mmCIF file of C-alpha atoms in Angstrom:
data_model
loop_
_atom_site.group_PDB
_atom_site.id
_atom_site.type_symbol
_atom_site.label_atom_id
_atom_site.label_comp_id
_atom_site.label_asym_id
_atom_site.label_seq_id
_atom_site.Cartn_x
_atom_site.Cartn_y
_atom_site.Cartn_z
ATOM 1 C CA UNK A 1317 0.000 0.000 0.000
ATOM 2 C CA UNK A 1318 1.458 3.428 -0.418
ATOM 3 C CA UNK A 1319 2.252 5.851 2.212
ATOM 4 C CA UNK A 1320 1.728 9.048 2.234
ATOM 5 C CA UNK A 1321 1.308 12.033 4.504
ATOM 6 C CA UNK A 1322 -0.316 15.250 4.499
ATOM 7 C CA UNK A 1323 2.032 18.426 4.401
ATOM 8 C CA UNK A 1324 1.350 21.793 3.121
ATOM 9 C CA UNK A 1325 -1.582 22.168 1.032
ATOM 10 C CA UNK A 1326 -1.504 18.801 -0.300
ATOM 11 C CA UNK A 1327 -4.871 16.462 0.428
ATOM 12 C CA UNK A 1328 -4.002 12.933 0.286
ATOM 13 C CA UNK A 1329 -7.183 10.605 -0.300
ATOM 14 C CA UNK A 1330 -5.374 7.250 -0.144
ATOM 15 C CA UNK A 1331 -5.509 5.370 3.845
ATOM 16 C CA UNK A 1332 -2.289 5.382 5.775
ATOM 17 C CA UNK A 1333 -1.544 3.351 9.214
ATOM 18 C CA UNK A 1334 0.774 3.956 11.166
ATOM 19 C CA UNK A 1335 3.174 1.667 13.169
ATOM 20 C CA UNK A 1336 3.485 3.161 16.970
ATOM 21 C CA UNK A 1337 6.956 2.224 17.178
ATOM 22 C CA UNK A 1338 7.926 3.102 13.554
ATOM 23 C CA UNK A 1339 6.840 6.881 14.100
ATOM 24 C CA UNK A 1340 9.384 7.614 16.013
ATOM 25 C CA UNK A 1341 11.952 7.591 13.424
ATOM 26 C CA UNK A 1342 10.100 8.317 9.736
ATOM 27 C CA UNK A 1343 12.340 8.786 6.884
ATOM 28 C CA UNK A 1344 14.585 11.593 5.789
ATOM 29 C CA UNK A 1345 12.175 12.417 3.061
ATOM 30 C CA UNK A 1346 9.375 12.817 6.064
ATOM 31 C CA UNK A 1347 11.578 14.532 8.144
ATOM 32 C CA UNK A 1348 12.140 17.134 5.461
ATOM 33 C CA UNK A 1349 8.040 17.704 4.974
ATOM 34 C CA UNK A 1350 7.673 18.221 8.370
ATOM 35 C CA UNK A 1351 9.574 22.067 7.949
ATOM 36 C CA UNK A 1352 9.455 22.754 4.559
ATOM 37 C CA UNK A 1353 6.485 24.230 2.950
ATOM 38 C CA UNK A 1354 5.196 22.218 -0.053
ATOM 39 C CA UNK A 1355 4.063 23.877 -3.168
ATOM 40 C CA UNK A 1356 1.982 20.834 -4.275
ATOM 41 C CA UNK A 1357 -1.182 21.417 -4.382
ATOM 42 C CA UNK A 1358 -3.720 18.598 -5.455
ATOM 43 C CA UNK A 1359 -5.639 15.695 -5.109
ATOM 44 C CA UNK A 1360 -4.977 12.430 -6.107
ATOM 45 C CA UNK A 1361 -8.070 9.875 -7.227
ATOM 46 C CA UNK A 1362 -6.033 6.838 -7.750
ATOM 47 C CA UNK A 1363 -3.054 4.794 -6.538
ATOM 48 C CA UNK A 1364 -0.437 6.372 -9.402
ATOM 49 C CA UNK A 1365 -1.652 9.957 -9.135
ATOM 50 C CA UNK A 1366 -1.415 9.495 -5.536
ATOM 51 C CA UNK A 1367 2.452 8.386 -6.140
ATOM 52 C CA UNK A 1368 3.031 11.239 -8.194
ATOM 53 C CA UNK A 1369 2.051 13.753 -5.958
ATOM 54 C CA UNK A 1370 3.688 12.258 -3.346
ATOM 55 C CA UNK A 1371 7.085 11.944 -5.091
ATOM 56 C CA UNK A 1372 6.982 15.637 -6.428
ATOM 57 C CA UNK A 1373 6.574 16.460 -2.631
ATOM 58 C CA UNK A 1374 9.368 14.874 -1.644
ATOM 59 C CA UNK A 1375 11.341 16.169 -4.328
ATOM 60 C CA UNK A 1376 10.225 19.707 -3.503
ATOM 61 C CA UNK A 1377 10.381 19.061 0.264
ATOM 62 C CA UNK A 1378 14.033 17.463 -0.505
ATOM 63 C CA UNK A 1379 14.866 20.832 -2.377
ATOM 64 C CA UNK A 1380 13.777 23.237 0.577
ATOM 65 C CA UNK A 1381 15.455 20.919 3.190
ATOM 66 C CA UNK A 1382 17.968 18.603 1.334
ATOM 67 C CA UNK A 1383 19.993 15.669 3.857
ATOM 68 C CA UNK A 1384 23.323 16.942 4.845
ATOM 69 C CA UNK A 1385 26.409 14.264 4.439
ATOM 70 C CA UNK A 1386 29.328 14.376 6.366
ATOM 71 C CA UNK A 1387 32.372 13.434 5.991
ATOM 72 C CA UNK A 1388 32.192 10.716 8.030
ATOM 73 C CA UNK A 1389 29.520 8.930 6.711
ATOM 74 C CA UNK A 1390 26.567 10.689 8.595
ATOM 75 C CA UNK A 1391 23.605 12.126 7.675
ATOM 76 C CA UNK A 1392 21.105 15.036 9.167
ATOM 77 C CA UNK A 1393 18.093 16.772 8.332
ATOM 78 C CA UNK A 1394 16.474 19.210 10.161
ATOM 79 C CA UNK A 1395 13.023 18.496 11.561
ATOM 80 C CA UNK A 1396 12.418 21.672 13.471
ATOM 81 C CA UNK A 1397 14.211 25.144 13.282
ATOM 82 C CA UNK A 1398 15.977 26.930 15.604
ATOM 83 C CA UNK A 1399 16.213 30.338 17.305
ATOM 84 C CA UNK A 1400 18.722 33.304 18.413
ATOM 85 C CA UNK A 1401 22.260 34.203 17.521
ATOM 86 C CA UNK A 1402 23.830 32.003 19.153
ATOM 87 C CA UNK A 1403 25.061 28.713 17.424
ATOM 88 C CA UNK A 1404 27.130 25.315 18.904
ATOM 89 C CA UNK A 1405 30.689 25.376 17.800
ATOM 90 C CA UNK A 1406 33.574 23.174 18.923
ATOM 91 C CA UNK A 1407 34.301 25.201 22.106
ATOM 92 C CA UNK A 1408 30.447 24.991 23.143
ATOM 93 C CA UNK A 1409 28.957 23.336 26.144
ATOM 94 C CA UNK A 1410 25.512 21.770 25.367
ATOM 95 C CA UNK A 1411 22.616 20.710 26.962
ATOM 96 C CA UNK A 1412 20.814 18.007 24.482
ATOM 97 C CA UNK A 1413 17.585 16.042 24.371
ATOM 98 C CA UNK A 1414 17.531 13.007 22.620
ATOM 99 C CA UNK A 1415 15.941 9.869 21.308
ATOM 100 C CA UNK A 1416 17.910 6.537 19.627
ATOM 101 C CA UNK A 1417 15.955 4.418 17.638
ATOM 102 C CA UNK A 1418 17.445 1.573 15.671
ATOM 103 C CA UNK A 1419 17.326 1.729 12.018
ATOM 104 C CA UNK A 1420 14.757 -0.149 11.415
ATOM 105 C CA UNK A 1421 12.267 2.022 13.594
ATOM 106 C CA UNK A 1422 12.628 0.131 16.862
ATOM 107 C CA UNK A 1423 12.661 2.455 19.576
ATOM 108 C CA UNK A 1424 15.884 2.098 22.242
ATOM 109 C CA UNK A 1425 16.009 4.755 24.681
ATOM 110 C CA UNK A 1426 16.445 8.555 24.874
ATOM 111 C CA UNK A 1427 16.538 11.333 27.366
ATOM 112 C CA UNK A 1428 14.068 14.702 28.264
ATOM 113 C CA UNK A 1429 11.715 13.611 25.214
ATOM 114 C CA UNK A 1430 9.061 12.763 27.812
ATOM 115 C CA UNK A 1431 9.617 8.729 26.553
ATOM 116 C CA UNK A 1432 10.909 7.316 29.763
ATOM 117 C CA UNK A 1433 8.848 7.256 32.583
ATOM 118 C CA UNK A 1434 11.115 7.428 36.761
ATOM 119 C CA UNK A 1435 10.722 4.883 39.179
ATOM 120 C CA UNK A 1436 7.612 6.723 40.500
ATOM 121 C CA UNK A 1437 6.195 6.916 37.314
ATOM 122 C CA UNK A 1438 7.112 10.632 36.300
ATOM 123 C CA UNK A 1439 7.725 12.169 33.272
ATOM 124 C CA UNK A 1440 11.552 12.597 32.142
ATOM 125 C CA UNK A 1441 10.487 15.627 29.770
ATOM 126 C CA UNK A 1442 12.489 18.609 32.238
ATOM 127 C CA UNK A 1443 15.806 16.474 31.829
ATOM 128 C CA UNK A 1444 18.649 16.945 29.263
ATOM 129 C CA UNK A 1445 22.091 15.450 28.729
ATOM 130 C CA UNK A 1446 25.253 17.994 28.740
ATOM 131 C CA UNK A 1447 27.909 17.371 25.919
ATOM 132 C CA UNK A 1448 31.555 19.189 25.945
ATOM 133 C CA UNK A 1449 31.872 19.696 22.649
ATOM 134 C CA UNK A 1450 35.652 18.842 21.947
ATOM 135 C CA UNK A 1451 36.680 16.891 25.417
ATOM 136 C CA UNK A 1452 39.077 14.339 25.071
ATOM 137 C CA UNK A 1453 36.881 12.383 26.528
ATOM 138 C CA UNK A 1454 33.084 12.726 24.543
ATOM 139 C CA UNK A 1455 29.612 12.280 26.033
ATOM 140 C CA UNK A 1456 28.461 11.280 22.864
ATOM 141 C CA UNK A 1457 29.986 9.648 19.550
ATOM 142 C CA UNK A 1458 32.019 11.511 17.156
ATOM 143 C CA UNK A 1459 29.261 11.327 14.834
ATOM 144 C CA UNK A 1460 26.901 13.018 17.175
ATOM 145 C CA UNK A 1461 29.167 15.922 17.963
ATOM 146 C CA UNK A 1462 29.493 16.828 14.666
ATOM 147 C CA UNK A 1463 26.209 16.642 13.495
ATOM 148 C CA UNK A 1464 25.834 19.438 16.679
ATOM 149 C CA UNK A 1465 27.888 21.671 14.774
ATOM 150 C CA UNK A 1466 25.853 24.833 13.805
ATOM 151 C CA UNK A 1467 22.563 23.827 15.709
ATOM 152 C CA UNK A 1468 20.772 26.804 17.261
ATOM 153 C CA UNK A 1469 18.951 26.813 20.534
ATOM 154 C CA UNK A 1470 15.161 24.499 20.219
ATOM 155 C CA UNK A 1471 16.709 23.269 17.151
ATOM 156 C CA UNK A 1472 15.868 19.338 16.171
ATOM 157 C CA UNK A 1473 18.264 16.721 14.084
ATOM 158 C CA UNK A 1474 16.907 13.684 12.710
ATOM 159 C CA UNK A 1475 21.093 11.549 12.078
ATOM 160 C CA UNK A 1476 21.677 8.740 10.992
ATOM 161 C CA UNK A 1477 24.709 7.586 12.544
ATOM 162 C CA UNK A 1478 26.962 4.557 11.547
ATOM 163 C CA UNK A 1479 28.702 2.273 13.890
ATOM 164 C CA UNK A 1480 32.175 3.796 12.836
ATOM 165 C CA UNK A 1481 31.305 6.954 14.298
ATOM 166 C CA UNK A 1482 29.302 6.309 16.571
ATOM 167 C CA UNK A 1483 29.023 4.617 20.110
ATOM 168 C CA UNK A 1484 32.231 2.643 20.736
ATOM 169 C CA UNK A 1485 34.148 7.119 20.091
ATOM 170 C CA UNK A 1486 31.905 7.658 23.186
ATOM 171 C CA UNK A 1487 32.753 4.637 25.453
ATOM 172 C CA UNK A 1488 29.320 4.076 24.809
ATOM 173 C CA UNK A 1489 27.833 7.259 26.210
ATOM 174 C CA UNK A 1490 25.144 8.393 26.600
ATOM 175 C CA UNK A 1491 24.127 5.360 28.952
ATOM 176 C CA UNK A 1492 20.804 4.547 29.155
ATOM 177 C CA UNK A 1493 19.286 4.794 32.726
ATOM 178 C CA UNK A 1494 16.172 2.024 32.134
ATOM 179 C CA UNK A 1495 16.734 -1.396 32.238
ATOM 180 C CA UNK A 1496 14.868 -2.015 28.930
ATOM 181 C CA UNK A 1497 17.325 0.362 27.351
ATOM 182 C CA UNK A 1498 20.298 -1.273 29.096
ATOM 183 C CA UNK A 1499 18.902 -4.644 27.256
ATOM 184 C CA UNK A 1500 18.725 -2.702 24.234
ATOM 185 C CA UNK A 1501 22.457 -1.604 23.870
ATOM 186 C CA UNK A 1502 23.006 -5.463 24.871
ATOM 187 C CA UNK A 1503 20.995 -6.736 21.275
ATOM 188 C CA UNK A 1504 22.657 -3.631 19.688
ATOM 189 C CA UNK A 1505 26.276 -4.873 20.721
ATOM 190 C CA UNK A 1506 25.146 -8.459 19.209
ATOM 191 C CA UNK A 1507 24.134 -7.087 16.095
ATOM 192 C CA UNK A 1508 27.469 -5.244 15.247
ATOM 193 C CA UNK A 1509 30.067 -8.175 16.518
ATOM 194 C CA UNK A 1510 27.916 -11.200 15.769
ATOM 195 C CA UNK A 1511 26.748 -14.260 17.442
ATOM 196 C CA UNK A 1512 28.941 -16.739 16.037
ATOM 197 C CA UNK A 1513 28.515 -18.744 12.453
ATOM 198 C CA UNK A 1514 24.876 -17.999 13.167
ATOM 199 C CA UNK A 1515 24.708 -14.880 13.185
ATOM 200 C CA UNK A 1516 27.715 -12.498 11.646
ATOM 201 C CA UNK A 1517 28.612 -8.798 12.597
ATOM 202 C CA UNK A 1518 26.898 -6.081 10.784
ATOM 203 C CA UNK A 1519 27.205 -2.746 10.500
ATOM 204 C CA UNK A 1520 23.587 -0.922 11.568
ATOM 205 C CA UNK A 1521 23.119 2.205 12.257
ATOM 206 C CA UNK A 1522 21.009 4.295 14.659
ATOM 207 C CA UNK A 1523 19.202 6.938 14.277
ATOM 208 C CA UNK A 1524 18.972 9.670 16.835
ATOM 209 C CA UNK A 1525 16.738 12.806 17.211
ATOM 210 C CA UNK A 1526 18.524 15.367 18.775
ATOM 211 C CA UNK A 1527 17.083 18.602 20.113
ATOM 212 C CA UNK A 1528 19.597 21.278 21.527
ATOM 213 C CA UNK A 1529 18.139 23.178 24.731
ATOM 214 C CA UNK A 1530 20.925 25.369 25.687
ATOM 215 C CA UNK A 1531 24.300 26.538 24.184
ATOM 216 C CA UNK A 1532 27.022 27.949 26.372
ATOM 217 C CA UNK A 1533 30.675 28.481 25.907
ATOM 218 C CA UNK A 1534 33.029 26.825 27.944
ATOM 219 C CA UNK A 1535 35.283 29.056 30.141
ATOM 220 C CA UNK A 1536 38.766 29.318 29.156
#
């Protein structure tokens, strides 16, 4: 069946369901709608006019708000914008929110996105993570840091990050603080060293949404 979502002006008549777990990491191309205006405007009255409206919004959406590629092999787009002057550069100290999802969709853990639930049952939506950007020793992968770079204050990065970059630069911080997560990094680990003849290592990536809450610079 195809999938489509409304954005902008455009009216989508075709039926869409939606996987709890899988809407919390949507694809680059969704990401992209979901701050850029579209300037498709139509119906569609059957399955292929339906997939051509729907492809010349991504294509316009994918204009307005392309991916970003790094250098090292990850990719960003920007879900929502950002405010003020100030932006996060190398010598920044940052206070983060963020989520981890697997690539296929499966949620894993995150921090101050109001996901995780305390021991009595509260909300962890006040909380946020602090990253030096530029210790020796990171709070989050390389990957992570970088993809920082240039975010403004309530700012929000949909990465994909591969393994290369990515948890084993940060000594596998952040930790998660649930149990469930805890088991989650576990399967993760499994997945990119391999279980044997069975099952051999391979290289997934996560994806993390990353909103920044405060920038300050760090004191010389």
């Amino acid at each position: 069946m195809l999938l489509l979502s409304e954005a902008g002006a455009l009216e989508v008549k075709c039926p869409i369901h939606t996987n709890r777990r899988a809407a919390l990491v949507v694809g680059f191309s969704s990401a992209a709608a979901a701050v850029a205006p579209s300037v498709v405007s139509a119906k569609c009255t059957d399955i292929e006019s339906c997939r051509e409206i729907g492809n010349a919004k991504v294509e316009q959406a994918d204009i307005e708000n392309p991916t970003i590629r790094l250098n090292d092999g990850v990719r960003y787009k920007k879900i929502k914008t950002g405010f003020g002057d100030d932006v996060v550069s190398l010598d920044s100290i940052v206070d983060i929110t963020y989520s981890i999802s697997q690539s296929n969709g499966a949620y894993m853990y995150s921090l101050g996105r109001g996901l995780e639930k305390g021991a009595d049952g509260s909300s962890d939506e006040a909380a946020s993570y602090k990253v030096r950007m530029g210790a020796a020793e990171r709070d989050v992968p390389v990957g992570i840091e970088n993809s920082l770079v240039g975010m403004k204050r309530g700012e929000l990065r949909r990465v994909s990050l591969p393994p290369a970059v990515g948890f084993g630069t940060s000594n596998w911080r952040p930790a998660p603080t649930s149990r469930r997560g805890r088991q989650t990094i576990i399967g993760y680990q499994q997945v990119l060293n391999g279980n044997g003849s069975t099952q051999p290592p391979f290289p997934a990536s996560t994806i993390w949404d990353v909103e920044v809450a405060r920038i300050n610079k760090r004191k010389q």
